[in-house]
Short mmCIF file of C-alpha atoms in Angstrom, two decimals:
data_model
loop_
_atom_site.label_atom_id
_atom_site.label_comp_id
_atom_site.label_asym_id
_atom_site.label_seq_id
_atom_site.Cartn_x
_atom_site.Cartn_y
_atom_site.Cartn_z
CA UNK D 182 0.01 -0.10 0.24
CA UNK D 183 2.83 2.66 1.05
CA UNK D 184 4.33 2.17 -2.62
CA UNK D 185 0.84 2.29 -4.42
CA UNK D 186 0.60 6.01 -1.85
CA UNK D 187 3.65 7.14 -3.62
CA UNK D 188 2.65 6.58 -6.98
CA UNK D 189 -1.01 7.96 -6.46
CA UNK D 190 0.50 11.32 -4.46
CA UNK D 191 2.78 11.71 -7.68
CA UNK D 192 -0.26 11.30 -10.18
CA UNK D 193 -2.18 13.60 -8.00
CA UNK D 194 0.95 16.33 -8.40
CA UNK D 195 0.21 16.20 -12.40
CA UNK D 196 2.68 13.57 -13.44
CA UNK D 197 1.21 11.18 -15.89
CA UNK D 198 1.19 7.24 -15.86
CA UNK D 199 3.59 7.86 -18.97
CA UNK D 200 6.03 10.21 -17.15
CA UNK D 201 6.17 7.28 -14.26
CA UNK D 202 6.82 4.25 -17.06
CA UNK D 203 9.60 6.39 -18.35
CA UNK D 204 11.26 7.29 -15.03
CA UNK D 205 11.08 3.54 -14.49
CA UNK D 206 12.24 2.22 -17.91
CA UNK D 207 15.54 5.15 -18.00
CA UNK D 208 16.30 4.15 -14.07
CA UNK D 209 16.18 0.17 -14.88
CA UNK D 210 18.29 0.55 -17.94
CA UNK D 211 20.90 2.96 -16.24
CA UNK D 212 21.18 1.08 -13.09
CA UNK D 213 20.28 -2.66 -13.47
CA UNK D 214 23.80 -3.10 -14.54
CA UNK D 215 25.34 -1.19 -11.64
CA UNK D 216 25.74 -2.93 -8.61
CA UNK D 217 26.04 0.23 -6.57
CA UNK D 218 22.82 1.65 -7.68
CA UNK D 219 20.42 -1.40 -8.45
CA UNK D 220 19.61 -1.38 -4.68
CA UNK D 221 18.09 1.98 -5.36
CA UNK D 222 15.43 0.47 -7.90
CA UNK D 223 12.74 0.92 -5.22
CA UNK D 224 9.76 2.88 -5.13
CA UNK D 225 10.58 4.86 -2.40
CA UNK D 226 13.38 5.81 -4.40
CA UNK D 227 11.70 6.25 -7.91
CA UNK D 228 8.62 7.93 -6.59
CA UNK D 229 9.36 10.09 -3.84
CA UNK D 230 8.72 13.79 -4.73
CA UNK D 231 11.81 15.37 -5.44
CA UNK D 232 13.32 12.47 -6.87
CA UNK D 233 10.87 11.92 -9.57
CA UNK D 234 11.16 15.63 -10.49
CA UNK D 235 14.80 14.91 -11.23
CA UNK D 236 14.04 11.63 -12.89
CA UNK D 237 11.39 12.83 -15.26
CA UNK D 238 13.86 15.81 -16.53
CA UNK D 239 16.55 12.91 -16.89
CA UNK D 240 14.50 10.76 -18.70
CA UNK D 241 13.04 13.63 -20.89
CA UNK D 242 16.50 14.06 -21.98
CA UNK D 243 17.51 10.23 -22.68
CA UNK D 244 14.43 9.98 -24.73
CA UNK D 245 15.50 12.61 -26.76
CA UNK D 246 18.76 11.35 -27.18
CA UNK D 247 17.57 7.59 -28.08
CA UNK D 248 14.92 9.26 -30.49
CA UNK D 249 17.79 11.23 -32.33
CA UNK D 250 19.81 7.68 -32.52
CA UNK D 251 16.79 6.02 -33.69
CA UNK D 252 17.12 3.71 -30.36
CA UNK D 253 14.09 4.00 -28.60
CA UNK D 254 12.98 1.68 -25.91
#
């Protein structure tokens, strides 16, 4: 329930389902192969208010880079 509450709070703040999915995709791509960062692939990190704002901006930059390379997820 706590994890869903984090996601619901971000949706209530105006983030879209697509924003959240893009952040999950971007962080999985960046962190799954990194033993130091992999433990941070958890709802408390991804969906807290300040981190999601930061990660959303990062995912938009990455999406643009992937698009320009023709390498979308």
